Coordinates of C-alpha atoms and ligand atoms in Angstrom, one line a residue:
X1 CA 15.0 -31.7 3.0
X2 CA 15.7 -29.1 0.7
X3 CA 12.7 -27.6 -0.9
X4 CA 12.9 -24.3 -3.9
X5 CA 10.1 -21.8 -3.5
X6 CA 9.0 -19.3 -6.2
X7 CA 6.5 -17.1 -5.7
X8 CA 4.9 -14.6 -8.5
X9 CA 1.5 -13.6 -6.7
X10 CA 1.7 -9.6 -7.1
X11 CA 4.3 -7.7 -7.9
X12 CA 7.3 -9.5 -6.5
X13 CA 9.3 -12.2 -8.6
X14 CA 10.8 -14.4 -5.8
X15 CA 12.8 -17.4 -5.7
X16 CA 14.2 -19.4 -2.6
X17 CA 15.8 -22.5 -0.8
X18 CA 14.5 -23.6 2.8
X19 CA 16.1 -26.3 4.8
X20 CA 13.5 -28.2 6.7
X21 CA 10.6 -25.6 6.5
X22 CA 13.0 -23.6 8.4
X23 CA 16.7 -22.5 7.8
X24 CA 16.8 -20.2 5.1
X25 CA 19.7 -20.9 2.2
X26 CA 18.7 -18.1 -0.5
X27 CA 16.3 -15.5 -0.2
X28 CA 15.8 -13.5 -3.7
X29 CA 13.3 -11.2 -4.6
X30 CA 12.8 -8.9 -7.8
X31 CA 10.3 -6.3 -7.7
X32 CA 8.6 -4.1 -10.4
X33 CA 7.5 -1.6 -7.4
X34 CA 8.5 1.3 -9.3
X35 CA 7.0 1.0 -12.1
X36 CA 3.5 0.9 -10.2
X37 CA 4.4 3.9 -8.4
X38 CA 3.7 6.0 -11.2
X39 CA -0.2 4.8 -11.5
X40 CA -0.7 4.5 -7.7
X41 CA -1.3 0.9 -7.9
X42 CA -0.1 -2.5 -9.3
X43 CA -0.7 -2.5 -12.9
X44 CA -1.5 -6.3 -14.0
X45 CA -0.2 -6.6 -17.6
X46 CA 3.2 -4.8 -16.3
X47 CA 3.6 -7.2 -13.3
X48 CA 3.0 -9.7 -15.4
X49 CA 6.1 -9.1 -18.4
X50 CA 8.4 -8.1 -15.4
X51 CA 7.8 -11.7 -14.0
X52 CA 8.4 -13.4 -17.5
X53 CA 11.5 -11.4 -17.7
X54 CA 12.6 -12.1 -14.1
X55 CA 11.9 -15.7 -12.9
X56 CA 14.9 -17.5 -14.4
X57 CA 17.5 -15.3 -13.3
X58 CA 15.5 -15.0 -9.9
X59 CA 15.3 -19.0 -9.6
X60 CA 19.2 -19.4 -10.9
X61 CA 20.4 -16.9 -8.3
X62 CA 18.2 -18.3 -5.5
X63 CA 20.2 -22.1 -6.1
X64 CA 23.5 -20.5 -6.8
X65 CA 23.4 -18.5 -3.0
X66 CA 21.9 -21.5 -1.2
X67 CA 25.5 -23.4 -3.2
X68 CA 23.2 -26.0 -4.3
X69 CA 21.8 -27.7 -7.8
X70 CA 18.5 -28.3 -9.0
X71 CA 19.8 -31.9 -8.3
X72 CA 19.8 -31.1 -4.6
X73 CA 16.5 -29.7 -4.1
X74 CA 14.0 -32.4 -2.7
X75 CA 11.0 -30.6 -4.0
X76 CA 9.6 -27.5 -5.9
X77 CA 7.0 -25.7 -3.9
X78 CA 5.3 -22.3 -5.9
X79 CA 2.2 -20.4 -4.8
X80 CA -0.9 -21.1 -7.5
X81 CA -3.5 -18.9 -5.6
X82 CA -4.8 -16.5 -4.6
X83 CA -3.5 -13.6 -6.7
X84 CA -3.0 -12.0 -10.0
X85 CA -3.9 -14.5 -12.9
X86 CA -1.4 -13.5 -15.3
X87 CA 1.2 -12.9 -12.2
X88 CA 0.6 -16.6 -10.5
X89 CA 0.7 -18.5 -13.8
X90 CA 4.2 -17.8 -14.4
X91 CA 5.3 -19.0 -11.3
X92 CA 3.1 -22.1 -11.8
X93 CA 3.9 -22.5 -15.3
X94 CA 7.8 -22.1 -14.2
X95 CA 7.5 -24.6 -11.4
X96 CA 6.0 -27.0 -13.1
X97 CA 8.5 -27.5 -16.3
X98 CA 11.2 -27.4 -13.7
X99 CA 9.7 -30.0 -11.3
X100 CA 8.9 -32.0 -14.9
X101 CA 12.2 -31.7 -16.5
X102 CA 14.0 -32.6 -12.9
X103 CA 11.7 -35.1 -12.1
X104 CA 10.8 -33.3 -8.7
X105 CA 7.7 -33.4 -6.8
X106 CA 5.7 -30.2 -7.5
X107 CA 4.3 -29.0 -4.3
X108 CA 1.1 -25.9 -4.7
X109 CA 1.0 -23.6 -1.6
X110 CA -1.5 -21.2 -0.8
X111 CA -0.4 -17.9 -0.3
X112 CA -1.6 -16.5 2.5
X113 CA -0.5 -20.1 4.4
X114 CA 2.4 -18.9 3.2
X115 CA 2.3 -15.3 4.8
X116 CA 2.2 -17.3 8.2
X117 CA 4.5 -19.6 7.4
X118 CA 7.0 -16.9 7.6
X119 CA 6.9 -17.1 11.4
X120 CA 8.5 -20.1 11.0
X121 CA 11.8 -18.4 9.5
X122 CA 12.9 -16.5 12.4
X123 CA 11.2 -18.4 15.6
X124 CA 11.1 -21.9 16.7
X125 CA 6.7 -21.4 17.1
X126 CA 4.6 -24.3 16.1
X127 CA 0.9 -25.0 15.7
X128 CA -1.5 -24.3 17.4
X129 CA -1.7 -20.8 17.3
X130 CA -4.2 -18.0 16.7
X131 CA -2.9 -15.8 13.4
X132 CA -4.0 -12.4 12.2
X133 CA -3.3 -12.7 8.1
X134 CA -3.0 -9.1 7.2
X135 CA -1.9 -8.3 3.4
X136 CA -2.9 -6.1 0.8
X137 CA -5.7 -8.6 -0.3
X138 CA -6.5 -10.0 3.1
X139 CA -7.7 -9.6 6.5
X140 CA -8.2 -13.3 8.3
X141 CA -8.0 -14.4 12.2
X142 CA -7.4 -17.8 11.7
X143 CA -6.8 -20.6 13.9
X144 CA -3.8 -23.1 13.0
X145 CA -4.4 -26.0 14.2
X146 CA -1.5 -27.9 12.5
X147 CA 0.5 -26.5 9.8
X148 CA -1.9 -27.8 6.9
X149 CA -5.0 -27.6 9.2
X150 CA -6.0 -23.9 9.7
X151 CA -9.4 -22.6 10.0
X152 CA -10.8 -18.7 9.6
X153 CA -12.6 -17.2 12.5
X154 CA -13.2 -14.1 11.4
X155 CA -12.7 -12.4 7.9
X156 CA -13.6 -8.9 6.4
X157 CA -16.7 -8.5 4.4
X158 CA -14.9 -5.5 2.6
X159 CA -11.8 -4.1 2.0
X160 CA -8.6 -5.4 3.4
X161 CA -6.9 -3.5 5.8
X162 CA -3.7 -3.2 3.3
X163 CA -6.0 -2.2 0.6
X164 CA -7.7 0.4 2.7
X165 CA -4.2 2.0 4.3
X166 CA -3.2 2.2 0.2
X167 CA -6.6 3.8 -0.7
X168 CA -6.6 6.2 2.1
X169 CA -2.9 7.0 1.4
X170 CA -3.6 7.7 -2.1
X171 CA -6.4 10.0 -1.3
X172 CA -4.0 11.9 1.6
X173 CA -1.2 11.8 -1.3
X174 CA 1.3 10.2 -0.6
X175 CA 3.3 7.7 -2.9
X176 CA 2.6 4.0 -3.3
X177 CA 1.7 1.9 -1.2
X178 CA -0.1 4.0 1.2
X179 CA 0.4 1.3 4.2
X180 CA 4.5 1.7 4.1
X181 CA 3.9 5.8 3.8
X182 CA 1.4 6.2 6.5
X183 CA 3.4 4.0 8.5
X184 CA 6.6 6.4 8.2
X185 CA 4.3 9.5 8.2
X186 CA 2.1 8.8 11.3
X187 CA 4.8 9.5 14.1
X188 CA 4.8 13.1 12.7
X189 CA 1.1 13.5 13.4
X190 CA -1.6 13.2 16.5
X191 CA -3.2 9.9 16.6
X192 CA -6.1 11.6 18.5
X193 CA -6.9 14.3 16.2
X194 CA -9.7 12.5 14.0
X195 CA -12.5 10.1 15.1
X196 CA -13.4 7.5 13.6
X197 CA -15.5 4.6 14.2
X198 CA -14.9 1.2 15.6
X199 CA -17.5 -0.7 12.8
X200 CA -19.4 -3.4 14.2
X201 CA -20.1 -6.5 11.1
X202 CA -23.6 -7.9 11.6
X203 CA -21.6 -11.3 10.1
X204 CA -19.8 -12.0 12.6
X205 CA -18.0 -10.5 16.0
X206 CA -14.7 -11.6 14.4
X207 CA -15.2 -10.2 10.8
X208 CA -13.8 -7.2 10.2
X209 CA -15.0 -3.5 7.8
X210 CA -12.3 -1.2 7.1
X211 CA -14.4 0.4 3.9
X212 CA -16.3 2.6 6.3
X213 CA -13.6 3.9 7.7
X214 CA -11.4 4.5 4.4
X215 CA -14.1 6.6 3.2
X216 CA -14.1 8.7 6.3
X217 CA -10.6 9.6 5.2
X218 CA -11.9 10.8 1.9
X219 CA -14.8 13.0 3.5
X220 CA -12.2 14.6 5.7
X221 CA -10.3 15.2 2.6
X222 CA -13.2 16.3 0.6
X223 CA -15.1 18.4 3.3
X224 CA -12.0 20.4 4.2
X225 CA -11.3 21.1 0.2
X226 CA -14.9 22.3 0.3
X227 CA -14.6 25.0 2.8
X228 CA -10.9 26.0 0.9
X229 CA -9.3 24.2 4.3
X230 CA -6.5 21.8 4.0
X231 CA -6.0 18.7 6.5
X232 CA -3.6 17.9 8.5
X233 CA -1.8 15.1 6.5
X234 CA 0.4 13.3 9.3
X235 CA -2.4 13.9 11.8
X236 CA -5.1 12.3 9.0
X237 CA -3.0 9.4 8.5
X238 CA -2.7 8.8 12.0
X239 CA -5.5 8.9 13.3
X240 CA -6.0 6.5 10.5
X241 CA -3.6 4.4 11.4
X242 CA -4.7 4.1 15.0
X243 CA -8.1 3.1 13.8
X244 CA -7.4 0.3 11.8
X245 CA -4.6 -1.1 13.9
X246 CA -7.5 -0.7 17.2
X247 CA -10.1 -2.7 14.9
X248 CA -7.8 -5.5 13.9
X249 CA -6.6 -6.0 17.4
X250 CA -9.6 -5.7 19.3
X251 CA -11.3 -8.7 17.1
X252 CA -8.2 -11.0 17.4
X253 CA -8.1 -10.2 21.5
X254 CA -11.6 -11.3 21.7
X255 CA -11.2 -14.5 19.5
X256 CA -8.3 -14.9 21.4
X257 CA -10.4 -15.4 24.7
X258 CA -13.1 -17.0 23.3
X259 CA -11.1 -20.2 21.7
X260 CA -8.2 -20.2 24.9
X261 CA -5.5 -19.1 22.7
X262 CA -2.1 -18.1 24.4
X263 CA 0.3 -18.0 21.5
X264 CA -0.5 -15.2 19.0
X265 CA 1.5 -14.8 15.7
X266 CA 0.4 -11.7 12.5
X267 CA 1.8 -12.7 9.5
X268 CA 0.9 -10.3 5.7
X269 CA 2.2 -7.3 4.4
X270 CA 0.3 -5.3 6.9
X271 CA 2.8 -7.2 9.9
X272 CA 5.1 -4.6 8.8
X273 CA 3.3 -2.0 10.5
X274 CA 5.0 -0.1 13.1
X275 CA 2.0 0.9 15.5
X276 CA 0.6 -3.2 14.7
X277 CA 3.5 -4.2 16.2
X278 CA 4.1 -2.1 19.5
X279 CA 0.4 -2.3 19.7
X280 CA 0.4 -6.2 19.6
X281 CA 3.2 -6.5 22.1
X282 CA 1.5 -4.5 24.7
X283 CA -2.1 -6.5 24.0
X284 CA 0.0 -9.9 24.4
X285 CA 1.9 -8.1 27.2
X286 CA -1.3 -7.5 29.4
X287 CA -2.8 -11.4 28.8
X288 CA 0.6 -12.9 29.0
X289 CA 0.2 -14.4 26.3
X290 CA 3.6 -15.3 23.2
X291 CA 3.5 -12.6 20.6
X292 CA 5.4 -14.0 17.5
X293 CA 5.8 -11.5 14.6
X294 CA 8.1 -12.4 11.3
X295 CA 11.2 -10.1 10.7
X296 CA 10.8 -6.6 8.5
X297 CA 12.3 -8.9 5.4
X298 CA 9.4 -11.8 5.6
X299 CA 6.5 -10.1 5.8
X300 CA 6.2 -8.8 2.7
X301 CA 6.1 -11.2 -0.3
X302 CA 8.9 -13.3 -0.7
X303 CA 9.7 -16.9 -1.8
X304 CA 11.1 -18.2 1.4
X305 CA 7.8 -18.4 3.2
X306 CA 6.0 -20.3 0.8
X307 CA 9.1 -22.9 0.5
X308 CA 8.6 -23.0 3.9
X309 CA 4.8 -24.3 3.8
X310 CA 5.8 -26.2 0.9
X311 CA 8.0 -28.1 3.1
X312 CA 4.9 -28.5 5.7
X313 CA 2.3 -29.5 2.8
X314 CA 4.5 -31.5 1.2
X315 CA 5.4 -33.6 4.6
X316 CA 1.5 -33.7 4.6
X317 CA 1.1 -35.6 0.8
X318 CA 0.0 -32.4 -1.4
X319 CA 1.6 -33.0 -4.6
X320 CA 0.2 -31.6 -7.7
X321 CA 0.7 -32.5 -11.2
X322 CA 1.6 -30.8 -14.5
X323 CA -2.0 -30.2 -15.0
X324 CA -1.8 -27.6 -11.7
X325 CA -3.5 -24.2 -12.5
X326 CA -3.3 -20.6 -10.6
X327 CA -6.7 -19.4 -9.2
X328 CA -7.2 -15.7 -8.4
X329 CA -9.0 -16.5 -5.1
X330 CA -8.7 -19.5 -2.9
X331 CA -10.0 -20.0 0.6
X332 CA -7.5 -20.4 2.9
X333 CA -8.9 -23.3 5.1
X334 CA -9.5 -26.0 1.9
X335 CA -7.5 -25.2 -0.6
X336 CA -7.6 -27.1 -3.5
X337 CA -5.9 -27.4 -6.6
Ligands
KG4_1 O1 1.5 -9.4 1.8 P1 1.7 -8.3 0.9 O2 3.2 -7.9 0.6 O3 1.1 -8.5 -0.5 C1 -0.2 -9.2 -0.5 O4 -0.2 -10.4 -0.4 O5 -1.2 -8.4 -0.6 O6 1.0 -7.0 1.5 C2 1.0 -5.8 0.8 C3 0.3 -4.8 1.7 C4 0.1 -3.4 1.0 O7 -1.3 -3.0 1.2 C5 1.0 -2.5 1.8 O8 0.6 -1.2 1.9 C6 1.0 -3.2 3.2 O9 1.0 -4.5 2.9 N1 2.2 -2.8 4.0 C7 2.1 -2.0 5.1 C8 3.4 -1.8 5.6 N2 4.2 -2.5 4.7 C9 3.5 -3.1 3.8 N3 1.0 -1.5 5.7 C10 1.2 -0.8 6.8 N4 2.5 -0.6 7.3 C11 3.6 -1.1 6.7 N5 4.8 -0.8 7.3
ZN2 ZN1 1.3 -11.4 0.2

């Protein structure tokens, strides 16, 4: 089964053909990155205009790599939420005259199912699984049961880890998005050479605060310019770094225990993260337990992973309509459209 993914959720126009939920025939992405980069952050209203410009080009090269037609594809999957508004509806909007003019089944994923989805491209791992979602919108442990059955087992109450590593970024100076330059930066400095807290959430011993611990970074910041002091950069970010990558694997270690999970997958943005990763390998390394992470290329957004879901809901008998609409936030575990 051949299904066309398009995905418009941020700042990434992307279009793509999975085989079976798994073998990836086209894999295009546009991005208006750079434009962002000059306001330190994704403008809406730009994102939006790139994505009007973009999709059909995007979509048209995405079926000419895969060598197939519209004629060919078995269904047309696009994420509706969660997102940007303006950015998802013209995906949805997109998918849906194409699934109406072809006569195709129109198939709405959720994002972030899509973010773990992306494991799927590259390893043979199936359900059940414990997940850490990490993006720039979302910090999640979840627990997939099946593909279309997932449940959240801890959550932050504030800032997502992505958002915070772009925050503190921007307040240590470097260029957008923070995440991807602290990341490259952080080998050059001492991990040790800031404290920070481990925060506890009264929620839940799952749930996760990363707000505290971004505004630490801008105290150092602001302290040190106070006395006429500069900080270290590299050894600020980290230090950083090591904090939030500590916090986000000491909550899905202990979920891990608690609910007998042996086979841990990350999926989001964040997966990208050097230190998550090493980190990760050695935590899975000491439990024995399978550490499944999605290549460099899926983990940030891209079309492929939600035409992979799309396969998986679709299978499962989620079909939308013309009258499908894009929501800016969406839980994960009932999505509905
Ligand atoms: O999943 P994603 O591409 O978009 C959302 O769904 O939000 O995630 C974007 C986030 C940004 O916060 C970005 O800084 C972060 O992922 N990110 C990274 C790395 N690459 C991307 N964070 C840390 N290290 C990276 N290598
Ligand atoms: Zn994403």
């Amino acid at each position: 089964m051949l299904i066309l993914g398009i995905e418009s959720s941020c700042d990434e126009t992307a279009a793509a053909v999975v085989e079976n939920g798994r073998k990836v025939k086209s894999n295009i992405i546009a991005t208006s990155l750079d434009e962002h980069k000059l306001y330190g952050g994704v403008v809406p209203e730009i994102a939006s205009r790139r994505h009007a410009e973009s999709i059909s080009g995007v979509v048209s090269e995405a079926l000419k790599v895969a060598g197939c037609t519209l004629d060919d594809i078995d269904a047309v999957a696009v994420t509706y939420a969660p997102g940007l508004i303006g950015s998802l509806l013209v995906g949805v909007n997109f998918a849906k005259s194409l699934a109406l003019a072809c006569e195709k089944p129109l198939v709405p994923v959720h994002h972030l199912r899509g973010h773990i989805a992306s494991n799927y491209l590259s390893s043979d791992i199936e359900p059940p699984f414990l997940c850490l979602v990490v993006s720039g919108g979302h910090s999640h442990i979840t627990a997939v049961k099946s593909y279309t059955d997932i449940e959240v087992i801890g959550r932050t109450r504030d800032d997502a880890a992505g958002e915070a590593l772009d925050k503190a970024g921007r307040t240590l100076g470097l260029p957008y998005p923070g995440g991807i330059s602290i990341d490259k930066l952080s080998p050059e400095g001492n991990e040790n050479a800031f404290e920070f807290p481990h925060p506890k959430v009264s929620t839940s011993i799952y749930d996760y605060s990363f707000s505290g611990l971004k505004t630490k970074v801008i105290n150092y910041v602001h302290n040190a310019a106070q006395k006429g002091e500069s900080v270290n950069t590299a050894d600020l970010a980290a230090s950083f770094q090591k904090a939030v990558v500590d916090c986000l694997l000491a909550n899905l270690e202990l979920a891990a225990e608690n609910f007998g999970y042996d086979k841990i997958v990350i999926a989001g943005g964040v997966s990208a993260n050097s230190k998550l990763r090493a980190q990760a390998e050695k935590m899975c390394k000491k439990h024995a337990w399978s550490l499944t992470l999605p290549e460099l290329k899926y983990c940030g957004d891209n079309a492929a992973m939600i035409a992979a879901q799309g396969y998986y809901e679709f299978k499962n008998g989620t079909v939308a309509n013309e009258s499908l609409n894009a929501y800016a936030t969406m839980p994960i575990d009932n999505p509905v459209f």
